[in-house]
Amino acid sequence: MMPILPLTGLRVLDASTILAGPLCCQILGDFGADVIKIEHPKQGDSMRGHGESKNDVPLWWKEISRNKRTLGLSLSTAEGTDIFRKLIQTADVLVENFRPGTLERWGIGPELLLELNPGLVVLRLTGFGQTGPYASRAGFGTLAEAMSGFAHLTGEADGPPTLPAFGLADSIAGIAASSAVLMALRHRDATGEGQVIDISILEPIMTAVGPGPTVYQQLGLIGQRNGNRSTNNAPRNTYLTKDDRWVAISTSAQRIAEKVLEIVGHAEVITQPWFATGSGRVQHVDLLDGYVSDWVGQHERAEVLAIFAEAGAAVAPVYDARDIVEDPHIQATEMLVEVPDDDLGPVLQHNVMWRMSKTPGSIRFTGRDLGQDTDVILSELGYDSSAITALKESESVR
């Protein structure tokens, strides 16, 4: 028997694309929500064209749209908006990331939707939010990564600002958005009131980058790029082993810093007054990094990991995708799981993002074809087969 999922009974309309909104809805779907993915009936969701494909099957789509039923629906036609209004009356949550004013222009803005369904939670997720001088700008994760301070702080000291090779800002925003939705649903359950949530891609990653604005306001200091080093403690860096593999070492805790210097054969520095604090060690980072780098470079990665593990010091190998898939801890804890798929057979995906002892999440099915569930969803709204055929002929649905 399938376990009871914590969000069973909730209906979420996912009218968002790339990447924060879909990730938010993936999380909600993983924990039991009935997520209906609304896509343009001709173009589909542009996420279908992102990332690698196998035999024209988009691999990222299979994960980001798992546990979502798909509905091809045009929100810019009268027939499409009529269907949308009916859907809204059955829904608990709407997630959308159109530019501010788009839903209003189509006659389906939040005020009208809340009249139709007073308990509805409307999550509006855009690059810069619904208000302010940048609200109408196109917003993407790359822009947020630049404006949040992340790129300024990332990279070598003498190199350019560095952007991540993946959707960092979008992913942080998507995870934050799932939390915001649950808070709004908690309020709805207590009061019966729905509400509108305004979340930008920029703000969550600004929080993740840290207290830079506070430090600037209080001290006038601006953080700078420092490579893989930390401004809070040392040694902290990536180090190349004898067999040309990389390991990462951190010494945030004082006792760990002491163990690392004992391992690399320089216990004499532990008694120095400056070694007693992270900030003191940062003042001698070149010395400490040199000691650690020299020692690591004389040992193969497996030996480094074994010696550090035995001493209780903090070290980790720098993994690529193959390393992740083959790691015994990741396998044993099922951070990755194989999911059956009609197109790909068993497909490896990230598991649900956290474990719950009583109401665990589940991956019930992978991302589906455009409009695969249209007939069923429309029939649930009361449309008969002839009406559905007429709607498809009008190209309002697919």
C-alpha positions as a LaTeX table, in Angstrom:
\begin{tabular}{lrrr}
\hline
Residue & $x$ (\AA) & $y$ (\AA) & $z$ (\AA) \\
\hline
Met1 & 0.00 & 0.00 & 0.00 \\
Met2 & 1.16 & 3.52 & $-0.81$ \\
Pro3 & 1.80 & 5.60 & 2.33 \\
Ile4 & $-0.41$ & 8.59 & 3.01 \\
Leu5 & 1.33 & 11.62 & 1.53 \\
Pro6 & 1.22 & 14.89 & 3.51 \\
Leu7 & $-0.22$ & 17.00 & 0.66 \\
Thr8 & $-2.76$ & 14.47 & $-0.59$ \\
Gly9 & $-6.00$ & 16.28 & $-1.42$ \\
Leu10 & $-4.34$ & 19.54 & $-2.49$ \\
Arg11 & $-4.55$ & 20.64 & $-6.12$ \\
Val12 & $-1.79$ & 22.83 & $-7.55$ \\
Leu13 & $-1.93$ & 24.51 & $-10.95$ \\
Asp14 & 1.59 & 24.91 & $-12.34$ \\
Ala15 & 1.46 & 27.68 & $-14.93$ \\
Ser16 & 5.16 & 28.48 & $-14.57$ \\
Thr17 & 8.29 & 27.71 & $-16.55$ \\
Ile18 & 12.12 & 27.68 & $-16.18$ \\
Leu19 & 12.97 & 26.85 & $-13.38$ \\
Ala20 & 11.94 & 28.14 & $-9.98$ \\
Gly21 & 8.18 & 27.67 & $-10.33$ \\
Pro22 & 8.39 & 24.16 & $-11.79$ \\
Leu23 & 10.79 & 23.10 & $-9.01$ \\
Cys24 & 8.42 & 24.49 & $-6.37$ \\
Cys25 & 5.59 & 22.46 & $-7.91$ \\
Gln26 & 7.80 & 19.36 & $-8.24$ \\
Ile27 & 8.39 & 19.47 & $-4.49$ \\
Leu28 & 4.66 & 19.87 & $-3.78$ \\
Gly29 & 3.88 & 17.02 & $-6.17$ \\
Asp30 & 6.53 & 14.79 & $-4.59$ \\
Phe31 & 4.65 & 15.05 & $-1.33$ \\
Gly32 & 1.25 & 14.22 & $-2.72$ \\
Ala33 & $-0.29$ & 17.31 & $-4.30$ \\
Asp34 & $-2.28$ & 16.79 & $-7.51$ \\
Val35 & $-0.22$ & 19.06 & $-9.74$ \\
Ile36 & $-1.67$ & 20.03 & $-13.12$ \\
Lys37 & 1.01 & 21.35 & $-15.46$ \\
Ile38 & $-0.48$ & 23.97 & $-17.78$ \\
Glu39 & 1.44 & 24.40 & $-21.02$ \\
His40 & 0.84 & 26.29 & $-24.24$ \\
Pro41 & $-1.00$ & 23.82 & $-26.51$ \\
Lys42 & 1.38 & 24.34 & $-29.45$ \\
Gln43 & 4.73 & 25.39 & $-28.01$ \\
Gly44 & 4.65 & 23.41 & $-24.80$ \\
Asp45 & 6.83 & 24.37 & $-21.86$ \\
Ser46 & 10.28 & 25.59 & $-22.85$ \\
Met47 & 11.71 & 23.36 & $-20.10$ \\
Arg48 & 11.13 & 20.51 & $-22.56$ \\
Gly49 & 14.00 & 21.91 & $-24.61$ \\
His50 & 16.45 & 22.45 & $-21.76$ \\
Gly51 & 19.34 & 20.12 & $-21.10$ \\
Glu52 & 20.31 & 16.83 & $-22.66$ \\
Ser53 & 17.96 & 14.49 & $-24.51$ \\
Lys54 & 18.05 & 10.79 & $-25.36$ \\
Asn55 & 16.30 & 9.81 & $-28.60$ \\
Asp56 & 14.58 & 13.23 & $-28.50$ \\
Val57 & 13.29 & 12.54 & $-24.99$ \\
Pro58 & 14.23 & 15.51 & $-22.70$ \\
Leu59 & 15.89 & 14.12 & $-19.59$ \\
Trp60 & 15.50 & 17.14 & $-17.30$ \\
Trp61 & 11.79 & 17.31 & $-18.12$ \\
Lys62 & 11.34 & 13.77 & $-16.83$ \\
Glu63 & 12.40 & 14.94 & $-13.35$ \\
Ile64 & 11.20 & 18.54 & $-13.08$ \\
Ser65 & 7.71 & 17.56 & $-14.28$ \\
Arg66 & 7.34 & 14.28 & $-12.44$ \\
Asn67 & 4.13 & 13.76 & $-10.47$ \\
Lys68 & 2.42 & 16.38 & $-12.68$ \\
Arg69 & $-0.53$ & 15.78 & $-14.98$ \\
Thr70 & $-0.21$ & 17.76 & $-18.20$ \\
Leu71 & $-2.80$ & 20.02 & $-19.79$ \\
Gly72 & $-2.24$ & 21.86 & $-23.06$ \\
Leu73 & $-4.18$ & 25.10 & $-22.55$ \\
Ser74 & $-4.02$ & 28.55 & $-24.11$ \\
Leu75 & $-4.54$ & 31.23 & $-21.47$ \\
Ser76 & $-4.79$ & 33.99 & $-24.08$ \\
Thr77 & $-8.03$ & 32.78 & $-25.73$ \\
Ala78 & $-11.58$ & 33.15 & $-24.46$ \\
Glu79 & $-12.10$ & 29.39 & $-24.45$ \\
Gly80 & $-8.84$ & 28.84 & $-22.63$ \\
Thr81 & $-9.47$ & 31.42 & $-19.92$ \\
Asp82 & $-12.96$ & 30.00 & $-19.39$ \\
Ile83 & $-11.44$ & 26.57 & $-18.72$ \\
Phe84 & $-8.83$ & 28.18 & $-16.49$ \\
Arg85 & $-11.49$ & 29.90 & $-14.37$ \\
Lys86 & $-13.22$ & 26.56 & $-13.88$ \\
Leu87 & $-9.93$ & 24.95 & $-12.91$ \\
Ile88 & $-9.23$ & 27.72 & $-10.40$ \\
Gln89 & $-12.44$ & 26.89 & $-8.56$ \\
Thr90 & $-11.11$ & 23.36 & $-7.97$ \\
Ala91 & $-7.58$ & 24.41 & $-6.97$ \\
Asp92 & $-5.77$ & 25.23 & $-3.74$ \\
Val93 & $-2.67$ & 26.81 & $-5.28$ \\
Leu94 & $-1.72$ & 28.59 & $-8.50$ \\
Val95 & 1.96 & 29.04 & $-9.33$ \\
Glu96 & 2.71 & 31.44 & $-12.20$ \\
Asn97 & 5.73 & 33.37 & $-13.43$ \\
Phe98 & 4.40 & 35.54 & $-16.23$ \\
Arg99 & 5.62 & 39.12 & $-16.33$ \\
Pro100 & 3.63 & 41.38 & $-13.99$ \\
Gly101 & 0.34 & 42.41 & $-15.59$ \\
Thr102 & 0.07 & 39.45 & $-17.97$ \\
Leu103 & $-2.67$ & 37.59 & $-16.09$ \\
Glu104 & $-4.52$ & 40.86 & $-15.60$ \\
Arg105 & $-4.37$ & 41.53 & $-19.34$ \\
Trp106 & $-5.94$ & 38.14 & $-19.99$ \\
Gly107 & $-8.72$ & 38.85 & $-17.52$ \\
Ile108 & $-7.56$ & 36.28 & $-14.98$ \\
Gly109 & $-5.64$ & 38.42 & $-12.50$ \\
Pro110 & $-5.37$ & 37.41 & $-8.84$ \\
Glu111 & $-8.21$ & 39.68 & $-7.65$ \\
Leu112 & $-10.66$ & 37.97 & $-9.99$ \\
Leu113 & $-9.28$ & 34.52 & $-9.17$ \\
Leu114 & $-9.72$ & 35.14 & $-5.44$ \\
Glu115 & $-13.31$ & 36.17 & $-6.07$ \\
Leu116 & $-13.86$ & 32.83 & $-7.78$ \\
Asn117 & $-12.01$ & 30.94 & $-5.04$ \\
Pro118 & $-11.49$ & 32.93 & $-1.81$ \\
Gly119 & $-9.25$ & 30.24 & $-0.35$ \\
Leu120 & $-6.84$ & 30.19 & $-3.29$ \\
Val121 & $-3.10$ & 30.72 & $-2.75$ \\
Val122 & $-1.56$ & 32.53 & $-5.73$ \\
Leu123 & 2.22 & 32.36 & $-5.93$ \\
Arg124 & 3.65 & 34.95 & $-8.33$ \\
Leu125 & 7.31 & 34.19 & $-8.99$ \\
Thr126 & 9.24 & 36.64 & $-11.15$ \\
Gly127 & 12.78 & 37.90 & $-11.52$ \\
Phe128 & 12.32 & 41.11 & $-9.53$ \\
Gly129 & 8.88 & 40.90 & $-7.94$ \\
Gln130 & 5.56 & 42.53 & $-8.76$ \\
Thr131 & 6.51 & 46.08 & $-7.74$ \\
Gly132 & 9.50 & 48.41 & $-7.96$ \\
Pro133 & 11.39 & 49.93 & $-10.88$ \\
Tyr134 & 12.62 & 46.57 & $-12.19$ \\
Ala135 & 9.32 & 44.70 & $-11.98$ \\
Ser136 & 8.69 & 44.72 & $-15.74$ \\
Arg137 & 12.18 & 43.56 & $-16.66$ \\
Ala138 & 12.82 & 40.08 & $-17.98$ \\
Gly139 & 14.13 & 38.12 & $-15.03$ \\
Phe140 & 16.35 & 35.06 & $-15.14$ \\
Gly141 & 18.49 & 33.27 & $-12.59$ \\
Thr142 & 21.68 & 34.53 & $-14.22$ \\
Leu143 & 20.65 & 38.12 & $-13.53$ \\
Ala144 & 19.87 & 37.30 & $-9.92$ \\
Glu145 & 23.20 & 35.53 & $-9.51$ \\
Ala146 & 24.89 & 38.69 & $-10.77$ \\
Met147 & 22.86 & 41.18 & $-8.73$ \\
Ser148 & 22.77 & 39.18 & $-5.48$ \\
Gly149 & 26.49 & 39.52 & $-4.86$ \\
Phe150 & 27.10 & 35.85 & $-5.65$ \\
Ala151 & 29.07 & 36.41 & $-8.86$ \\
His152 & 31.08 & 39.25 & $-7.28$ \\
Leu153 & 32.25 & 36.93 & $-4.50$ \\
Thr154 & 32.83 & 33.85 & $-6.66$ \\
Gly155 & 36.05 & 33.17 & $-8.54$ \\
Glu156 & 39.76 & 33.78 & $-8.12$ \\
Ala157 & 40.90 & 37.05 & $-6.62$ \\
Asp158 & 42.54 & 38.17 & $-9.87$ \\
Gly159 & 39.85 & 36.68 & $-12.13$ \\
Pro160 & 36.44 & 37.79 & $-13.35$ \\
Pro161 & 33.16 & 37.43 & $-11.46$ \\
Thr162 & 31.97 & 33.85 & $-11.90$ \\
Leu163 & 28.48 & 32.52 & $-12.61$ \\
Pro164 & 27.39 & 29.00 & $-11.64$ \\
Ala165 & 27.09 & 26.34 & $-14.34$ \\
Phe166 & 23.59 & 25.44 & $-13.19$ \\
Gly167 & 20.34 & 27.12 & $-12.09$ \\
Leu168 & 21.43 & 28.16 & $-8.61$ \\
Ala169 & 19.24 & 31.23 & $-8.08$ \\
Asp170 & 16.20 & 29.55 & $-9.61$ \\
Ser171 & 16.64 & 26.46 & $-7.45$ \\
Ile172 & 17.00 & 28.45 & $-4.23$ \\
Ala173 & 13.90 & 30.45 & $-5.18$ \\
Gly174 & 11.93 & 27.30 & $-5.99$ \\
Ile175 & 12.72 & 25.70 & $-2.65$ \\
Ala176 & 11.87 & 28.95 & $-0.84$ \\
Ala177 & 8.62 & 29.21 & $-2.80$ \\
Ser178 & 7.49 & 25.75 & $-1.70$ \\
Ser179 & 7.92 & 26.88 & 1.91 \\
Ala180 & 5.97 & 30.08 & 1.24 \\
Val181 & 3.09 & 28.11 & $-0.27$ \\
Leu182 & 2.84 & 25.88 & 2.79 \\
Met183 & 2.83 & 28.91 & 5.10 \\
Ala184 & $-0.02$ & 30.44 & 3.10 \\
Leu185 & $-1.93$ & 27.15 & 3.18 \\
Arg186 & $-1.46$ & 27.01 & 6.95 \\
His187 & $-3.02$ & 30.48 & 7.17 \\
Arg188 & $-5.81$ & 29.43 & 4.81 \\
Asp189 & $-6.59$ & 26.38 & 6.91 \\
Ala190 & $-6.82$ & 28.55 & 10.03 \\
Thr191 & $-8.84$ & 31.43 & 8.55 \\
Gly192 & $-10.29$ & 30.31 & 5.22 \\
Glu193 & $-8.45$ & 33.17 & 3.52 \\
Gly194 & $-6.33$ & 32.75 & 0.44 \\
Gln195 & $-3.67$ & 35.28 & $-0.48$ \\
Val196 & $-1.13$ & 36.36 & $-3.06$ \\
Ile197 & 2.55 & 35.57 & $-2.54$ \\
Asp198 & 5.06 & 37.82 & $-4.31$ \\
Ile199 & 8.49 & 36.19 & $-4.50$ \\
Ser200 & 11.40 & 37.17 & $-6.71$ \\
Ile201 & 14.31 & 35.07 & $-7.89$ \\
Leu202 & 16.67 & 37.75 & $-6.59$ \\
Glu203 & 15.71 & 37.89 & $-2.93$ \\
Pro204 & 16.26 & 34.26 & $-1.79$ \\
Ile205 & 19.76 & 34.08 & $-3.27$ \\
Met206 & 20.61 & 37.45 & $-1.71$ \\
Thr207 & 19.80 & 35.86 & 1.63 \\
Ala208 & 21.89 & 32.79 & 0.77 \\
Val209 & 24.93 & 34.91 & $-0.14$ \\
Gly210 & 25.03 & 36.18 & 3.43 \\
Pro211 & 25.31 & 39.35 & 5.50 \\
Gly212 & 27.27 & 41.45 & 3.01 \\
Pro213 & 24.79 & 44.37 & 3.07 \\
Thr214 & 24.84 & 44.42 & 6.89 \\
Val215 & 28.64 & 44.39 & 6.97 \\
Tyr216 & 28.74 & 47.22 & 4.41 \\
Gln217 & 26.15 & 49.29 & 6.30 \\
Gln218 & 27.87 & 48.82 & 9.64 \\
Leu219 & 31.55 & 48.77 & 8.67 \\
Gly220 & 31.76 & 50.08 & 5.12 \\
Leu221 & 33.47 & 46.86 & 4.01 \\
Ile222 & 32.83 & 45.12 & 0.68 \\
Gly223 & 33.68 & 41.45 & 0.32 \\
Gln224 & 35.99 & 40.40 & $-2.49$ \\
Arg225 & 36.65 & 37.23 & $-4.47$ \\
Asn226 & 38.90 & 34.85 & $-2.65$ \\
Gly227 & 38.94 & 31.73 & $-4.80$ \\
Asn228 & 38.16 & 28.61 & $-2.77$ \\
Arg229 & 39.47 & 30.15 & 0.39 \\
Ser230 & 37.23 & 31.43 & 3.18 \\
Thr231 & 37.47 & 34.80 & 4.86 \\
Asn232 & 36.23 & 33.20 & 8.10 \\
Asn233 & 38.67 & 30.34 & 8.68 \\
Ala234 & 41.75 & 28.58 & 7.32 \\
Pro235 & 42.85 & 26.26 & 5.95 \\
Arg236 & 39.81 & 25.88 & 3.68 \\
Asn237 & 40.39 & 25.11 & 0.04 \\
Thr238 & 40.51 & 22.42 & $-2.63$ \\
Tyr239 & 43.76 & 20.51 & $-2.88$ \\
Leu240 & 45.21 & 18.31 & $-5.64$ \\
Thr241 & 46.28 & 14.80 & $-4.68$ \\
Lys242 & 49.20 & 12.76 & $-6.00$ \\
Asp243 & 46.90 & 10.93 & $-8.43$ \\
Asp244 & 45.48 & 14.20 & $-9.82$ \\
Arg245 & 42.19 & 14.10 & $-7.91$ \\
Trp246 & 40.76 & 17.00 & $-5.94$ \\
Val247 & 39.66 & 17.03 & $-2.32$ \\
Ala248 & 37.99 & 19.78 & $-0.30$ \\
Ile249 & 39.04 & 20.48 & 3.29 \\
Ser250 & 37.25 & 22.67 & 5.82 \\
Thr251 & 38.34 & 23.72 & 9.31 \\
Ser252 & 35.38 & 25.73 & 10.58 \\
Ala253 & 35.71 & 24.09 & 14.03 \\
Gln254 & 38.86 & 24.78 & 16.05 \\
Arg255 & 39.48 & 21.13 & 16.94 \\
Ile256 & 39.20 & 20.16 & 13.28 \\
Ala257 & 41.78 & 22.77 & 12.34 \\
Glu258 & 44.12 & 21.31 & 14.95 \\
Lys259 & 43.60 & 17.77 & 13.62 \\
Val260 & 44.34 & 18.85 & 10.06 \\
Leu261 & 47.65 & 20.44 & 11.01 \\
Glu262 & 48.56 & 17.39 & 13.07 \\
Ile263 & 47.86 & 15.16 & 10.06 \\
Val264 & 50.01 & 17.21 & 7.69 \\
Gly265 & 52.93 & 17.23 & 10.14 \\
His266 & 52.87 & 20.82 & 11.40 \\
Ala267 & 51.46 & 20.56 & 14.90 \\
Glu268 & 53.90 & 23.29 & 15.99 \\
Val269 & 51.58 & 26.01 & 14.65 \\
Ile270 & 48.69 & 24.89 & 16.85 \\
Thr271 & 50.26 & 26.58 & 19.90 \\
Gln272 & 50.63 & 29.92 & 18.12 \\
Pro273 & 48.24 & 32.55 & 19.54 \\
Trp274 & 46.90 & 33.40 & 16.08 \\
Phe275 & 45.86 & 29.78 & 15.49 \\
Ala276 & 43.21 & 29.94 & 18.20 \\
Thr277 & 40.60 & 31.68 & 16.02 \\
Gly278 & 39.37 & 31.35 & 12.45 \\
Ser279 & 40.11 & 35.00 & 11.74 \\
Gly280 & 43.61 & 34.59 & 13.14 \\
Arg281 & 44.29 & 31.61 & 10.91 \\
Val282 & 43.03 & 33.56 & 7.89 \\
Gln283 & 45.86 & 36.04 & 8.51 \\
His284 & 48.31 & 33.15 & 7.93 \\
Val285 & 46.40 & 31.43 & 5.15 \\
Asp286 & 49.34 & 31.18 & 2.73 \\
Leu287 & 51.40 & 29.35 & 5.32 \\
Leu288 & 48.60 & 26.95 & 6.27 \\
Asp289 & 47.50 & 26.31 & 2.70 \\
Gly290 & 51.10 & 25.55 & 1.77 \\
Tyr291 & 51.42 & 22.97 & 4.53 \\
Val292 & 48.18 & 21.23 & 3.58 \\
Ser293 & 48.77 & 21.43 & $-0.17$ \\
Asp294 & 52.27 & 19.96 & 0.11 \\
Trp295 & 51.07 & 17.03 & 2.22 \\
Val296 & 47.99 & 16.27 & 0.10 \\
Gly297 & 50.12 & 16.39 & $-3.06$ \\
Gln298 & 52.27 & 13.55 & $-1.71$ \\
His299 & 49.32 & 11.18 & $-1.17$ \\
Glu300 & 46.72 & 9.58 & $-3.40$ \\
Arg301 & 43.10 & 10.55 & $-2.87$ \\
Ala302 & 42.04 & 7.28 & $-1.27$ \\
Glu303 & 44.86 & 7.59 & 1.26 \\
Val304 & 44.00 & 11.20 & 2.05 \\
Leu305 & 40.36 & 10.31 & 2.65 \\
Ala306 & 41.26 & 7.31 & 4.83 \\
Ile307 & 43.74 & 9.23 & 7.01 \\
Phe308 & 41.36 & 12.13 & 7.52 \\
Ala309 & 38.46 & 9.79 & 8.32 \\
Glu310 & 40.51 & 7.92 & 10.91 \\
Ala311 & 41.50 & 11.21 & 12.57 \\
Gly312 & 37.97 & 12.60 & 12.47 \\
Ala313 & 38.98 & 15.55 & 10.29 \\
Ala314 & 36.70 & 17.09 & 7.66 \\
Val315 & 37.47 & 16.20 & 4.04 \\
Ala316 & 35.44 & 15.34 & 0.95 \\
Pro317 & 36.32 & 14.30 & $-2.58$ \\
Val318 & 35.35 & 16.69 & $-5.36$ \\
Tyr319 & 32.78 & 14.69 & $-7.33$ \\
Asp320 & 31.60 & 14.71 & $-10.90$ \\
Ala321 & 28.31 & 13.09 & $-11.96$ \\
Arg322 & 29.83 & 9.60 & $-12.24$ \\
Asp323 & 31.32 & 9.87 & $-8.76$ \\
Ile324 & 27.93 & 10.88 & $-7.37$ \\
Val325 & 26.18 & 7.92 & $-8.98$ \\
Glu326 & 28.81 & 5.46 & $-7.71$ \\
Asp327 & 29.16 & 6.80 & $-4.16$ \\
Pro328 & 28.19 & 4.12 & $-1.59$ \\
His329 & 26.64 & 6.57 & 0.87 \\
Ile330 & 24.47 & 8.18 & $-1.81$ \\
Gln331 & 23.42 & 4.70 & $-2.91$ \\
Ala332 & 22.72 & 3.42 & 0.61 \\
Thr333 & 20.62 & 6.45 & 1.58 \\
Glu334 & 18.80 & 6.47 & $-1.77$ \\
Met335 & 19.53 & 10.08 & $-2.61$ \\
Leu336 & 19.18 & 8.88 & $-6.20$ \\
Val337 & 16.50 & 6.39 & $-7.23$ \\
Glu338 & 15.55 & 4.61 & $-10.42$ \\
Val339 & 12.04 & 5.44 & $-11.63$ \\
Pro340 & 10.21 & 3.51 & $-14.38$ \\
Asp341 & 9.52 & 5.55 & $-17.49$ \\
Asp342 & 7.64 & 4.60 & $-20.66$ \\
Asp343 & 10.24 & 6.24 & $-22.92$ \\
Leu344 & 13.51 & 5.59 & $-21.13$ \\
Gly345 & 12.91 & 2.50 & $-19.04$ \\
Pro346 & 14.49 & 2.82 & $-15.56$ \\
Val347 & 15.67 & 6.45 & $-15.26$ \\
Leu348 & 17.87 & 7.66 & $-12.41$ \\
Gln349 & 16.56 & 10.77 & $-10.65$ \\
His350 & 17.11 & 12.74 & $-7.48$ \\
Asn351 & 14.91 & 11.34 & $-4.76$ \\
Val352 & 12.38 & 13.46 & $-2.89$ \\
Met353 & 14.33 & 16.17 & $-1.13$ \\
Trp354 & 13.87 & 15.01 & 2.45 \\
Arg355 & 12.72 & 11.94 & 4.38 \\
Met356 & 9.65 & 11.93 & 6.64 \\
Ser357 & 9.03 & 9.02 & 8.99 \\
Lys358 & 5.22 & 9.09 & 8.85 \\
Thr359 & 4.35 & 10.77 & 5.55 \\
Pro360 & 7.24 & 10.31 & 3.11 \\
Gly361 & 7.08 & 11.70 & $-0.39$ \\
Ser362 & 7.14 & 9.56 & $-3.50$ \\
Ile363 & 7.82 & 9.66 & $-7.23$ \\
Arg364 & 4.66 & 8.21 & $-8.74$ \\
Phe365 & 5.41 & 8.92 & $-12.40$ \\
Thr366 & 7.89 & 10.87 & $-14.51$ \\
Gly367 & 7.32 & 13.92 & $-16.70$ \\
Arg368 & 4.60 & 13.31 & $-19.25$ \\
Asp369 & 3.88 & 14.20 & $-22.88$ \\
Leu370 & 2.29 & 17.54 & $-23.76$ \\
Gly371 & $-1.47$ & 17.28 & $-23.23$ \\
Gln372 & $-1.28$ & 13.66 & $-22.09$ \\
Asp373 & $-3.93$ & 14.28 & $-19.39$ \\
Thr374 & $-6.02$ & 16.93 & $-21.14$ \\
Asp375 & $-9.04$ & 14.71 & $-21.82$ \\
Val376 & $-9.18$ & 13.43 & $-18.26$ \\
Ile377 & $-8.77$ & 16.86 & $-16.68$ \\
Leu378 & $-11.44$ & 18.44 & $-18.88$ \\
Ser379 & $-13.83$ & 15.57 & $-18.21$ \\
Glu380 & $-13.32$ & 16.18 & $-14.48$ \\
Leu381 & $-14.51$ & 19.74 & $-15.12$ \\
Gly382 & $-17.67$ & 18.46 & $-16.82$ \\
Tyr383 & $-16.71$ & 18.66 & $-20.50$ \\
Asp384 & $-18.01$ & 15.80 & $-22.62$ \\
Ser385 & $-16.10$ & 14.22 & $-25.50$ \\
Ser386 & $-17.73$ & 16.39 & $-28.19$ \\
Ala387 & $-16.91$ & 19.58 & $-26.28$ \\
Ile388 & $-13.31$ & 18.45 & $-25.80$ \\
Thr389 & $-13.01$ & 17.71 & $-29.52$ \\
Ala390 & $-14.35$ & 21.17 & $-30.36$ \\
Leu391 & $-11.87$ & 22.79 & $-27.99$ \\
Lys392 & $-8.99$ & 20.90 & $-29.60$ \\
Glu393 & $-10.17$ & 21.96 & $-33.05$ \\
Ser394 & $-10.19$ & 25.59 & $-31.89$ \\
Glu395 & $-6.55$ & 25.05 & $-30.72$ \\
Ser396 & $-7.42$ & 26.36 & $-27.26$ \\
Val397 & $-6.39$ & 23.00 & $-25.80$ \\
Arg398 & $-4.28$ & 20.05 & $-26.74$ \\
\hline
\end{tabular}
